mmCIF file of C-alpha atoms and ligand atoms in Angstrom:
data_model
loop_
_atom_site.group_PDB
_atom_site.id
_atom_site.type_symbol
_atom_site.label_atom_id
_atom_site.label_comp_id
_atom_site.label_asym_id
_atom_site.label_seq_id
_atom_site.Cartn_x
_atom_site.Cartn_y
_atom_site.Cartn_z
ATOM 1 C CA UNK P 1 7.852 -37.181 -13.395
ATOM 2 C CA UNK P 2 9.538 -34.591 -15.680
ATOM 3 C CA UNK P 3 9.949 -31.394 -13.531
ATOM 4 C CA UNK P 4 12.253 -28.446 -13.369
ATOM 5 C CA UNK P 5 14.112 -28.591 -9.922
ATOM 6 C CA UNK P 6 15.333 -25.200 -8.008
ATOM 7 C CA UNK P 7 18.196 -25.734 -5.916
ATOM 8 C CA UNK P 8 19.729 -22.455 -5.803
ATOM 9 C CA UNK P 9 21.396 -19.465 -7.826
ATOM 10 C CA UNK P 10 22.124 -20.330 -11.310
ATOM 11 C CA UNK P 11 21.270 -24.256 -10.234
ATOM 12 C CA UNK P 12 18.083 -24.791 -11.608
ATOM 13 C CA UNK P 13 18.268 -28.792 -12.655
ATOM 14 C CA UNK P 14 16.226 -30.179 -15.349
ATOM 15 C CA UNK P 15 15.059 -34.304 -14.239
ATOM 16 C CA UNK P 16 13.315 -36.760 -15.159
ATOM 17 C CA UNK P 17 12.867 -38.181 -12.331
ATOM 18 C CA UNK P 18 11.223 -35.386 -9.883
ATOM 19 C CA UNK P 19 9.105 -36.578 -6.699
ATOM 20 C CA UNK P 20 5.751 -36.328 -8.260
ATOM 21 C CA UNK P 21 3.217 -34.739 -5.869
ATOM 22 C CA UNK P 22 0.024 -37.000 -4.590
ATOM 23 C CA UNK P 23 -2.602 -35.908 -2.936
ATOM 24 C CA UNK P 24 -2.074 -35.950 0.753
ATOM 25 C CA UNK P 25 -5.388 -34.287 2.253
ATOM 26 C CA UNK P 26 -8.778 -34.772 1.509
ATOM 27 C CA UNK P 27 -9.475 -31.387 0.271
ATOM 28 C CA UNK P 28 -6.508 -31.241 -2.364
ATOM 29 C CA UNK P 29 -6.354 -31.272 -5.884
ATOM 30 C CA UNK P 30 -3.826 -32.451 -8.611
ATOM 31 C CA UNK P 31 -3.385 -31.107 -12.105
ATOM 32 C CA UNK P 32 -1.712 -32.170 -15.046
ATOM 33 C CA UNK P 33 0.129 -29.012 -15.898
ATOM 34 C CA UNK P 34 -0.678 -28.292 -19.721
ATOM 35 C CA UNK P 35 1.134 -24.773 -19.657
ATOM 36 C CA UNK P 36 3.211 -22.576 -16.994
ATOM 37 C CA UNK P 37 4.651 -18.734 -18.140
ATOM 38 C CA UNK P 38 7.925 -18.092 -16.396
ATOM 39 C CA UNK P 39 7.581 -15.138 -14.586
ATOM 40 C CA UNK P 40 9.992 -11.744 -13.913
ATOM 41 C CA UNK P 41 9.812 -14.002 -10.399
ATOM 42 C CA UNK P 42 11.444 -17.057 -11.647
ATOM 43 C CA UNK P 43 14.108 -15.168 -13.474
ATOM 44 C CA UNK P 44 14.874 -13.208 -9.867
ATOM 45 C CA UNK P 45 14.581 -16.340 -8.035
ATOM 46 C CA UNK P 46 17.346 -17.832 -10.878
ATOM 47 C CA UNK P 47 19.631 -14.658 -10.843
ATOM 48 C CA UNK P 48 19.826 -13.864 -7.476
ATOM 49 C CA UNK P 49 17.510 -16.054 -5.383
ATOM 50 C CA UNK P 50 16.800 -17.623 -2.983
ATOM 51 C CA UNK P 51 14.578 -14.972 -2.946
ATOM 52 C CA UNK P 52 10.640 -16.828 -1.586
ATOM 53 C CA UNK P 53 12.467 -20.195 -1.407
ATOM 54 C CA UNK P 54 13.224 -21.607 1.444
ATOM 55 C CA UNK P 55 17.134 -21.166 2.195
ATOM 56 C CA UNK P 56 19.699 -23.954 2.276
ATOM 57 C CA UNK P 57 18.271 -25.978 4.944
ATOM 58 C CA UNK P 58 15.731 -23.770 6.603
ATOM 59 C CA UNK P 59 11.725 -25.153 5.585
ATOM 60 C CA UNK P 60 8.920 -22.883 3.927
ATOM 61 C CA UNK P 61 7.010 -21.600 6.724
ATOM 62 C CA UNK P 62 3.694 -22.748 4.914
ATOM 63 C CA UNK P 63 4.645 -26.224 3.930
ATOM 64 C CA UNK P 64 7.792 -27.220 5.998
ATOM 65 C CA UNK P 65 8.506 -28.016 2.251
ATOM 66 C CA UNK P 66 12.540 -27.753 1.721
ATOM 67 C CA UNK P 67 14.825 -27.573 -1.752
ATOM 68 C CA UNK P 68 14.819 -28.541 -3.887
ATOM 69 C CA UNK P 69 11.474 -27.754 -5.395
ATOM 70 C CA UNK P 70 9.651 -27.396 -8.454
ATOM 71 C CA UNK P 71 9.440 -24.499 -9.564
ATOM 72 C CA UNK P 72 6.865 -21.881 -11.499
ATOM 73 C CA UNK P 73 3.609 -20.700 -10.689
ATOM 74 C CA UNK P 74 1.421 -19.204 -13.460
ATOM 75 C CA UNK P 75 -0.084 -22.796 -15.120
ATOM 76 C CA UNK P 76 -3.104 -24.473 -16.349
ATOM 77 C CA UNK P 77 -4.218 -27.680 -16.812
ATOM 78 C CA UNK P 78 -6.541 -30.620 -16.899
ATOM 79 C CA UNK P 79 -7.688 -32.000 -13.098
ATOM 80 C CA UNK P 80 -6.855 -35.409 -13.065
ATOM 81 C CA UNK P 81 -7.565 -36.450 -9.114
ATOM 82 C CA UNK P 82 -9.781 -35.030 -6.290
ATOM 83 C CA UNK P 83 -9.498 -35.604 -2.886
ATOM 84 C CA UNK P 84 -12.551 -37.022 -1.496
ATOM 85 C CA UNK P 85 -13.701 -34.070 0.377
ATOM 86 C CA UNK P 86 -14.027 -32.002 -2.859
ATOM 87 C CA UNK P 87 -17.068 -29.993 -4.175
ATOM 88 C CA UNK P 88 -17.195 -28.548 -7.365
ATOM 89 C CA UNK P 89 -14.353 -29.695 -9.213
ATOM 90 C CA UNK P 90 -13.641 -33.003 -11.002
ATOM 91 C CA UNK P 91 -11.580 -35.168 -13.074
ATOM 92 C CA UNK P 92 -11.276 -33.818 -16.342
ATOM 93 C CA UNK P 93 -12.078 -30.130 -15.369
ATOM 94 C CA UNK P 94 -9.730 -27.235 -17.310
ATOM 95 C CA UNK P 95 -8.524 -25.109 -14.307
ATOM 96 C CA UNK P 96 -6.277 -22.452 -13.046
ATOM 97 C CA UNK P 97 -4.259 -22.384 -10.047
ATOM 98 C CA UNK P 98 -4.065 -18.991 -7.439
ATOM 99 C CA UNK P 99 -0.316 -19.845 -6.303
ATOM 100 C CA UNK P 100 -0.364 -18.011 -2.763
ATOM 101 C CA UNK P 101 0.367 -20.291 0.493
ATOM 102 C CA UNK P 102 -0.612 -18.100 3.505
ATOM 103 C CA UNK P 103 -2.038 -19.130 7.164
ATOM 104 C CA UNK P 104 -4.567 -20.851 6.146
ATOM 105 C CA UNK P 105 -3.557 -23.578 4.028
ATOM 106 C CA UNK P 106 -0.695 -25.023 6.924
ATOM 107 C CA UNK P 107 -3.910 -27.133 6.699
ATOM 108 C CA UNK P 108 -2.494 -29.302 4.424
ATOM 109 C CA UNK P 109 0.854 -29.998 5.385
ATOM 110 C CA UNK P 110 -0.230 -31.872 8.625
ATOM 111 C CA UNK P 111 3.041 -34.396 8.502
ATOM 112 C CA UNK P 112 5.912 -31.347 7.935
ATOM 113 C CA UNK P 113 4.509 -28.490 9.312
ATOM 114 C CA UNK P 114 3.324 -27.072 13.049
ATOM 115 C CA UNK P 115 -0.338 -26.748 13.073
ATOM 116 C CA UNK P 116 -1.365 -24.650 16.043
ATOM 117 C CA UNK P 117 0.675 -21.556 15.032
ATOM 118 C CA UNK P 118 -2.290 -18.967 14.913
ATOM 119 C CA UNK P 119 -3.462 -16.761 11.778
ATOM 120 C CA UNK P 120 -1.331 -13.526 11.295
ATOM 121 C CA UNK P 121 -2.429 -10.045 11.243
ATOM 122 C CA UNK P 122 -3.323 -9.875 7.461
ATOM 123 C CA UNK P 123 -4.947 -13.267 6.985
ATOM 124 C CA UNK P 124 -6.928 -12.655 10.294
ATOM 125 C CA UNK P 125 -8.477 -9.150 8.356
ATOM 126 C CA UNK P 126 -8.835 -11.752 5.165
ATOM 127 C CA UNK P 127 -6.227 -10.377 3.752
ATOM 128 C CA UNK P 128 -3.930 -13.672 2.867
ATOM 129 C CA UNK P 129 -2.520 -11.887 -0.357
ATOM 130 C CA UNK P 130 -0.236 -10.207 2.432
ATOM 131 C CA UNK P 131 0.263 -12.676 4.674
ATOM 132 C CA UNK P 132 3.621 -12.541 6.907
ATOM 133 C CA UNK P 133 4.543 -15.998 5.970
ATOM 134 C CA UNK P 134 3.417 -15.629 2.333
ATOM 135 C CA UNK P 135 4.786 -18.140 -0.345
ATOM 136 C CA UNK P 136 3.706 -19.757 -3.184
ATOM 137 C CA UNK P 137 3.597 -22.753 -5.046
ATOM 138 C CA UNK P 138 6.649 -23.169 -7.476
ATOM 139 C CA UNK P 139 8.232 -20.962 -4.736
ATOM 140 C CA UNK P 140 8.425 -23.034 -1.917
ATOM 141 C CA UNK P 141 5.074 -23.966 -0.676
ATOM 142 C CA UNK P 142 4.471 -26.797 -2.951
ATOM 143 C CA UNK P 143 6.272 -28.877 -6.262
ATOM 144 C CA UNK P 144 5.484 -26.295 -9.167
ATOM 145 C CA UNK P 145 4.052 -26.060 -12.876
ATOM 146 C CA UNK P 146 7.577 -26.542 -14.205
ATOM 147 C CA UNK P 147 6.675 -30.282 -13.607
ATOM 148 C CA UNK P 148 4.388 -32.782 -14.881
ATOM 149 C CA UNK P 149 1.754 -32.606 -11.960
ATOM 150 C CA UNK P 150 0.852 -30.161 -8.989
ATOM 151 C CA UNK P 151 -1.077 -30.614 -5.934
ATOM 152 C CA UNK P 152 -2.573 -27.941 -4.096
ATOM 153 C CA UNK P 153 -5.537 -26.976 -1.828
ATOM 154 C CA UNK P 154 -8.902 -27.184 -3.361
ATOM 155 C CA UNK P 155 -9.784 -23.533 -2.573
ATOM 156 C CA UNK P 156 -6.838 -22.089 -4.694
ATOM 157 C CA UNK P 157 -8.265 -23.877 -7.961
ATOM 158 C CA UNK P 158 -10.453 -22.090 -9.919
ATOM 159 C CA UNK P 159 -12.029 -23.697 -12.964
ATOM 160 C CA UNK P 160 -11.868 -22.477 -16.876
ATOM 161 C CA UNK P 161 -14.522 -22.200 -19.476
ATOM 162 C CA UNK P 162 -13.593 -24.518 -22.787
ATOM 163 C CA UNK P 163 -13.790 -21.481 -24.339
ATOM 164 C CA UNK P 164 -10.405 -19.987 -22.726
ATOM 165 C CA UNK P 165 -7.309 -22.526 -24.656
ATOM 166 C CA UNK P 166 -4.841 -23.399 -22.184
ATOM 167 C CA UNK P 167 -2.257 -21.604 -23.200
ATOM 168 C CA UNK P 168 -4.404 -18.396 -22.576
ATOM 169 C CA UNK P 169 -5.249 -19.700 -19.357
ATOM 170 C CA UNK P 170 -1.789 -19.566 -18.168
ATOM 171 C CA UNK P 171 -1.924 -15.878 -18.009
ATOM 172 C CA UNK P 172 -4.818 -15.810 -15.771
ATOM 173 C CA UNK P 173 -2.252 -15.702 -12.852
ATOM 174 C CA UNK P 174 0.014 -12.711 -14.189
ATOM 175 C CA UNK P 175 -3.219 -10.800 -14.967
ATOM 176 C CA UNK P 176 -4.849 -11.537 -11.620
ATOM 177 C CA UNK P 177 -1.894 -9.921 -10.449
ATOM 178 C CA UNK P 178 -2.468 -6.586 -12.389
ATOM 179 C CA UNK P 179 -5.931 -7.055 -11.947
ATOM 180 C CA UNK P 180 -5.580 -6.709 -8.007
ATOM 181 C CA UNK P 181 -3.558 -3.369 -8.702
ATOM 182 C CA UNK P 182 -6.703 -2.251 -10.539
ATOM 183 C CA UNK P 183 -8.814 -2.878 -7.806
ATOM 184 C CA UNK P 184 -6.659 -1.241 -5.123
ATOM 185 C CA UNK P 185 -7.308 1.910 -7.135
ATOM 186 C CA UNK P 186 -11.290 1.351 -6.714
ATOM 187 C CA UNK P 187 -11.128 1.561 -10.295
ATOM 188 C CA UNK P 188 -14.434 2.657 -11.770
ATOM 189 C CA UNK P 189 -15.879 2.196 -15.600
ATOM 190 C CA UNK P 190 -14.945 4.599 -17.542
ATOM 191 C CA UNK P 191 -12.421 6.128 -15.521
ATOM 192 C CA UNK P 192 -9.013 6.841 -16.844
ATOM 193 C CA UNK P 193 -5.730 4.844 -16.261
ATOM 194 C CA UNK P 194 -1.945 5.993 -16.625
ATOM 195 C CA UNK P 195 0.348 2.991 -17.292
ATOM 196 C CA UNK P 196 3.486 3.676 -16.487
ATOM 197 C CA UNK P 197 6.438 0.547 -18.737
ATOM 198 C CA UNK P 198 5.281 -1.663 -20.945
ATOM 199 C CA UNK P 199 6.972 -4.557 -19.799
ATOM 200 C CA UNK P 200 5.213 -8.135 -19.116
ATOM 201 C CA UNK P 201 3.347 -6.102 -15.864
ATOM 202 C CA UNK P 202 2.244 -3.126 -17.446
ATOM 203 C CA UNK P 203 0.733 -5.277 -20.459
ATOM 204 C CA UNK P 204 -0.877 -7.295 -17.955
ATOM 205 C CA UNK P 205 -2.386 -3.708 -16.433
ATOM 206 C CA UNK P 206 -3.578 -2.676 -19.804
ATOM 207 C CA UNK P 207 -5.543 -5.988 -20.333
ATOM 208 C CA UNK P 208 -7.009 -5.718 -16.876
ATOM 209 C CA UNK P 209 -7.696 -1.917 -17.315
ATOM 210 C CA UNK P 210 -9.976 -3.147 -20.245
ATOM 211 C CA UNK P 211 -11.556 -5.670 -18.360
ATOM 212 C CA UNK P 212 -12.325 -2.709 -16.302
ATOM 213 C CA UNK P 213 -13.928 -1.293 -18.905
ATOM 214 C CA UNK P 214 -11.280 2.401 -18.826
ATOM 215 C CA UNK P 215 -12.504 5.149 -20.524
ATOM 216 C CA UNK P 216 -8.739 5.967 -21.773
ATOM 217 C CA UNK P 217 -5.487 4.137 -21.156
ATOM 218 C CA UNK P 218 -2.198 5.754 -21.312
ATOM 219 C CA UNK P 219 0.865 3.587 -21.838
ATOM 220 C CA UNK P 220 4.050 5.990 -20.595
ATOM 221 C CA UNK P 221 7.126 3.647 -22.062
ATOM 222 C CA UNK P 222 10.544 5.073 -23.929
ATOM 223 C CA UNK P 223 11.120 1.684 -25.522
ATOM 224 C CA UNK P 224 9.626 1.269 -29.464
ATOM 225 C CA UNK P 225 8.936 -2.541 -29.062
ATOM 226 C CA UNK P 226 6.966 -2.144 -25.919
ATOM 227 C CA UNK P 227 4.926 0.894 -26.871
ATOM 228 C CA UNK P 228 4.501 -1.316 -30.692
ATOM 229 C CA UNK P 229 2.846 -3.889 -28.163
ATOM 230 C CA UNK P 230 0.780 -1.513 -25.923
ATOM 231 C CA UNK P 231 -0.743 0.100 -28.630
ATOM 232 C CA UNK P 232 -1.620 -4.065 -30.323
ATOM 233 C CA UNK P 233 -3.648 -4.435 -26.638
ATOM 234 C CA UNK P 234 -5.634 -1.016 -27.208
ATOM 235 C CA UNK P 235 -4.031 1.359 -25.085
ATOM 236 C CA UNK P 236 -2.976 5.016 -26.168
ATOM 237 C CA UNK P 237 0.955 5.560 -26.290
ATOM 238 C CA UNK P 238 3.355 8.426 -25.117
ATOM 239 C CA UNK P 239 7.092 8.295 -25.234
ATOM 240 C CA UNK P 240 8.316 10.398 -22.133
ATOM 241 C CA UNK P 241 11.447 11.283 -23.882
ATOM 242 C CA UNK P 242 10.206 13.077 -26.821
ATOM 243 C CA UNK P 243 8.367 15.564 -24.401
ATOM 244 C CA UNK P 244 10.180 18.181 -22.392
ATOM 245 C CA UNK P 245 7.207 18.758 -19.776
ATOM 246 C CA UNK P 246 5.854 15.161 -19.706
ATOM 247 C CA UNK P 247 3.583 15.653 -17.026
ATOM 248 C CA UNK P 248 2.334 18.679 -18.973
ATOM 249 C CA UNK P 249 1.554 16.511 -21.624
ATOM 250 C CA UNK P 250 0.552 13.723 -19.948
ATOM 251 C CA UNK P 251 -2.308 15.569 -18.493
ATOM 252 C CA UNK P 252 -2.997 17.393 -21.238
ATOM 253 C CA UNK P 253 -4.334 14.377 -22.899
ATOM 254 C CA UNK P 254 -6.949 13.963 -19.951
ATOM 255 C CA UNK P 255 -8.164 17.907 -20.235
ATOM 256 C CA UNK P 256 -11.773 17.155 -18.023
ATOM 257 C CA UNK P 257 -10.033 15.753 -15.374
ATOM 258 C CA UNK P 258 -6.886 17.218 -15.653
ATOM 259 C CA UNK P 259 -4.847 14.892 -15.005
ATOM 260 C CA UNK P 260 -5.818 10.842 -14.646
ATOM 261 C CA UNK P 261 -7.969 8.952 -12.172
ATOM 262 C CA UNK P 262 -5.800 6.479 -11.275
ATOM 263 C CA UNK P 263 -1.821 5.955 -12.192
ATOM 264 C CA UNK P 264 -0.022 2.394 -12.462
ATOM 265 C CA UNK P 265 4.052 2.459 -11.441
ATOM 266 C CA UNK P 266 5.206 -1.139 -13.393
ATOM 267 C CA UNK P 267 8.469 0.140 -13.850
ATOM 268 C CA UNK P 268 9.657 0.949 -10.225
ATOM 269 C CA UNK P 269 12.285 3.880 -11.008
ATOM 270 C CA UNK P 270 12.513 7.365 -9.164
ATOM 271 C CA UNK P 271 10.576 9.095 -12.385
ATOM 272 C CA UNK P 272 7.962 6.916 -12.589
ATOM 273 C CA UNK P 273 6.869 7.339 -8.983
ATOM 274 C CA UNK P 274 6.905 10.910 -8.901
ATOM 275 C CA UNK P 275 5.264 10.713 -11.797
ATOM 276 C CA UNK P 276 2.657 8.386 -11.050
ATOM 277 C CA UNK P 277 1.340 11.080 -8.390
ATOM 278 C CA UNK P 278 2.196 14.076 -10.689
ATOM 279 C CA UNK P 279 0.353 13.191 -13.381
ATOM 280 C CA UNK P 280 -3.228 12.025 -11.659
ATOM 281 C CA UNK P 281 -5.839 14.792 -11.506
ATOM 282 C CA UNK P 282 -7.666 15.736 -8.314
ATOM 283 C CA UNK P 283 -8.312 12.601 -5.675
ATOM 284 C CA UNK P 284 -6.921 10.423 -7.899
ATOM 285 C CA UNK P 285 -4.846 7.107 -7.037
ATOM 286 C CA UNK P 286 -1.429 6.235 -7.636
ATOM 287 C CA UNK P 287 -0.658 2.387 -7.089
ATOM 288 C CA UNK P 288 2.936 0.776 -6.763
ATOM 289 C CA UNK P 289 2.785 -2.450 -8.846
ATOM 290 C CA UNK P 290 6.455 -2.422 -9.541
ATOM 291 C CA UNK P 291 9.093 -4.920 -7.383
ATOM 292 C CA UNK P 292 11.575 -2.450 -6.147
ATOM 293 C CA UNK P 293 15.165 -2.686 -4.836
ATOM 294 C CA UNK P 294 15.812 -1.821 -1.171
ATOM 295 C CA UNK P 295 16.573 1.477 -1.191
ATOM 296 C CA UNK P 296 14.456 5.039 -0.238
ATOM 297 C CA UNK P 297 14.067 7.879 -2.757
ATOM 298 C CA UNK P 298 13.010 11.291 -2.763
ATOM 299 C CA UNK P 299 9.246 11.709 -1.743
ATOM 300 C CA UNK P 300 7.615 15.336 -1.017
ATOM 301 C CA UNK P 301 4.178 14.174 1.701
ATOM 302 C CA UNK P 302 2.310 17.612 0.445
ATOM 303 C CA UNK P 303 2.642 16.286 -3.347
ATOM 304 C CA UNK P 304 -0.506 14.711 -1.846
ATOM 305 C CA UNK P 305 -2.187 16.758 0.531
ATOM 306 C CA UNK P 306 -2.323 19.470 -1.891
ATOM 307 C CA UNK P 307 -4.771 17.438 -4.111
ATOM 308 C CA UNK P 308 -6.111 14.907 -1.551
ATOM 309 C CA UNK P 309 -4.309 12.226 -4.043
ATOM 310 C CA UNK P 310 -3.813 8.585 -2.919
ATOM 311 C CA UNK P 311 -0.807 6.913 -2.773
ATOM 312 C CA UNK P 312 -0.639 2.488 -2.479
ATOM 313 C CA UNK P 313 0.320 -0.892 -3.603
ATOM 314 C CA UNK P 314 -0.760 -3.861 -4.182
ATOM 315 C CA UNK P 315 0.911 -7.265 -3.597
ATOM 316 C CA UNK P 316 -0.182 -10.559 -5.394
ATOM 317 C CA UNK P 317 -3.645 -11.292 -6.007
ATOM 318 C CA UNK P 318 -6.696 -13.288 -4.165
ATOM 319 C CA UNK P 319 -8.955 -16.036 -5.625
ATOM 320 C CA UNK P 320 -11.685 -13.156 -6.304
ATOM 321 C CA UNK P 321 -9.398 -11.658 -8.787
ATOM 322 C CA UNK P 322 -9.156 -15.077 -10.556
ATOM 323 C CA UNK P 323 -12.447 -15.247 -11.126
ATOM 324 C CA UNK P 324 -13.071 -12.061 -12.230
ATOM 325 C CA UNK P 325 -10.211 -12.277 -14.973
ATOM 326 C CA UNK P 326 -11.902 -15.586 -16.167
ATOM 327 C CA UNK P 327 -15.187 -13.691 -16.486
ATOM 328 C CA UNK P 328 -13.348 -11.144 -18.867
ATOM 329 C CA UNK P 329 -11.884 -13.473 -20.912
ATOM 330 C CA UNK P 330 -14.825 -15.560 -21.304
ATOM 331 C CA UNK P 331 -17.269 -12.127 -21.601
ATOM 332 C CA UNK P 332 -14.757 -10.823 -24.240
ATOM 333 C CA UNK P 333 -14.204 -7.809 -22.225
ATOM 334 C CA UNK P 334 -10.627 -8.943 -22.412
ATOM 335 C CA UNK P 335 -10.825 -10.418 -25.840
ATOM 336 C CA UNK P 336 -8.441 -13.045 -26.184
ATOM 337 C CA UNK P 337 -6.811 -11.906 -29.032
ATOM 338 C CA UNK P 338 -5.367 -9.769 -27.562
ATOM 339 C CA UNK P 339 -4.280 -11.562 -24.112
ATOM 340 C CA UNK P 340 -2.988 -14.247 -26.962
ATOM 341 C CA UNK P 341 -0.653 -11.334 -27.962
ATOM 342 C CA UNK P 342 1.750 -11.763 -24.740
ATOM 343 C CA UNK P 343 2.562 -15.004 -25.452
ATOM 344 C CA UNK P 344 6.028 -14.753 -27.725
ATOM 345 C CA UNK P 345 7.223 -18.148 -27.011
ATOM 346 C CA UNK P 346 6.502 -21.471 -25.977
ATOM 347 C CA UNK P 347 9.309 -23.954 -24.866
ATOM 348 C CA UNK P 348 9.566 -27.360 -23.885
ATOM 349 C CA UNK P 349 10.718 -28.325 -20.110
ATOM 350 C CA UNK P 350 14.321 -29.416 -21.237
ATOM 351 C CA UNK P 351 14.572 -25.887 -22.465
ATOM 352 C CA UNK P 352 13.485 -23.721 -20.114
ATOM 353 C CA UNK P 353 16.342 -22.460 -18.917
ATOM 354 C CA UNK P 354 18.900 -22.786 -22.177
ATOM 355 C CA UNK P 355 15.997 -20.925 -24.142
ATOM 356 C CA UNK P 356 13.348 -19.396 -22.000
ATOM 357 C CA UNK P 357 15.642 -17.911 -19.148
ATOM 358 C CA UNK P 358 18.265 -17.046 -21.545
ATOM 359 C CA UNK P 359 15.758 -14.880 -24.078
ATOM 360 C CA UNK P 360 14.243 -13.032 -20.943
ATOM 361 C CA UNK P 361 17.036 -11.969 -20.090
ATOM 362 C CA UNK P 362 18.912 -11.347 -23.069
ATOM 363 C CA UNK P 363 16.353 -10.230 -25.365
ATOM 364 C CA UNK P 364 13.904 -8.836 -22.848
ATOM 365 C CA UNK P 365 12.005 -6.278 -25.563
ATOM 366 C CA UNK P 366 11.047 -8.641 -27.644
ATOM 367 C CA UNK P 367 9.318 -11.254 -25.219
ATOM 368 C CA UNK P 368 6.338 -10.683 -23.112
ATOM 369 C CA UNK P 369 5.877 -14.127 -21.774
ATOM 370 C CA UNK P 370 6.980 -17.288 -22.674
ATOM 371 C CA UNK P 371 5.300 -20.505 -21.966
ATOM 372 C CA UNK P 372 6.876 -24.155 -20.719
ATOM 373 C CA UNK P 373 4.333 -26.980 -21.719
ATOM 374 C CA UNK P 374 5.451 -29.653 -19.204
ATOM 375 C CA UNK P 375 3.586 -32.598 -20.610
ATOM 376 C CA UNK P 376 4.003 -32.022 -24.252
HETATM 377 ZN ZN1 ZN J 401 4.374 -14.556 -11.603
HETATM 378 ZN ZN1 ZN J 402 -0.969 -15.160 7.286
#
């Protein structure tokens, strides 16, 4: 098949002649990939990886799966084979794909991986989104959307209304992920939401925010072109450098609560932490969404105690948050309009490097999230 091979740093191979996947337990499913976003991931994976991949030689501790590999993650489709132990799902089905490989699914990888190594820690509590092996398909666990065909456990597809396009579809996955930042924040309707960059994550936060249904989102972000697209997907927008108290101001436009219920870091600098706590009102929740680099910063414990504020994360998404995005969509509550707004660019396989890569990285205001239609 036609698939987008990782092998390394800056050796990302386009072929025409990729293993295709097939089915290889009962319980698996395989999708003709009609779209698949690259992601801030694939970019990191490109720059500077292997980052999830397996290294040079050393297996995926999921799969046993080794490079090179497929890769992408955030696709749709069209089913076009079920194993014979599936329920629910059929040839011909639209459907989405939640990319994590934890614990549980070594299940299906009986001929190149161990399978008595027990569940860890998080995927014992049901927490697989954390798991201590944690992968994902396009990243190592299994062949990717940058291909033709995928394959992949049953319980990671989750079907799609006609009434969600394809191409919409494929943002599903980088929503779920923004989605499962909103619910670490026990994010309540009509609450009010501080999101802080505009980039691909934080537009993803503001979409889930409204499938939330927020009382009032805040979009903190210094660049025009972002803030021009915050604003198109209904949020409010400040520019921190035309204020010279920004917290001040920040809160100022919450005056009940003084300050917001919960606060969104998708931008992962010094200033945006501090200010994701400053800026919340009493009890409020600050949640890390951002990927940051290895390195401590400045943190005060009593900034708080003093106002019994929270302080998380959240890392990847679970197949609940799938479902619940797809109920947005298809509810309206995140019309599609305006989740059609993120997508600034569709290019074919050949190109997804020469064009796709290169304007992400190059021209990284101006696209949100550009789409690779393998089978077109
Ligand atoms: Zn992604
Ligand atoms: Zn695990």
């Amino acid at each position: 098949m036609k698939g987008l091979l990782y092998y390394g740093s800056k050796n990302v191979k386009y072929s025409e002649d990729a293993p295709e996947p097939q089915i290889q337990d009962d319980n698996q499913v395989k999708i003709k990939v009609a779209y698949c976003g690259i992601c801030g991931t694939d970019l990191h994976e490109y720059l500077d990886g292997p980052i999830f991949f397996p290294k040079e030689g050393k297996k995926d501790k999921i799969s046993g799966f080794k490079l090179p590999l497929v890769e992408g993650h955030e696709l749709s489709g069209t089913v076009v084979q079920v194993g014979k132990n599936v329920k629910g799902i059929k040839v011909g089905d639209k459907a989405v794909v939640e990319a994590s490989g934890h614990c549980s699914d070594r299940k299906y990888y009986k001929d190149t991986v161990e399978q008595n190594k027990p569940l860890c820690g998080a995927c014992k509590k049901g927490m697989p989104n954390i798991c201590r092996d944690l992968s994902f398909l396009g990243l190592g666990t299994a062949s990717g959307g940058f291909g033709e065909y995928i394959v992949y456990g049953a319980d990671h597809v989750v079907k799609v209304p006609e009434s969600i396009p394809l191409d919409i579809a494929a943002l599903v996955e980088p929503i779920s992920v923004a989605w499962h930042a909103v619910e670490r924040a026990n994010f309540k309707k009509g609450q009010t939401a501080l999101v802080l960059g505009g980039g691909p994550i934080g537009l993803a936060t503001i979409l889930a925010l409204k499938g939330h249904e927020a009382g009032k989102i805040v979009c903190s972000e210094p660049a025009l072109l972002r803030r021009e697209f915050a604003e198109k997907l209904g949020a409010e927008v400040f520019n921190p450098m035309d204020h010279k108290d920004a917290i001040g101001d920040l809160k100022a436009l919450v005056p009940e609560t003084e300050g917001f219920d919960a606060s969104f870091d998708c931008s992962g600098i010094p200033v945006t932490f501090s200010t994701s706590i400053s800026a919340l009102g009493a009890g409020g929740t600050a949640v890390n969404v951002a990927i940051w680099a290895d390195k401590p910063i400045k943190y005060m414990p009593m900034c708080l105690s003093y106002e019994e504020k929270f302080a998380t994360g959240s890392m990847g998404y679970i197949v609940k948050d799938f479902e619940e995005v797809i109920k947005a969509l298809e509810t309206g509550r995140i019309p599609l309009d305006a989740a059609k707004m993120m997508i600034t660019g569709k290019v074919a396989l050949k190109d997804t490097v020469s064009v796709g890569y290169k304007n992400l990285i190059e021209h990284k205001e101006k696209n949100v999230k550009i789409l690779v239609s393998p089978s077109a």
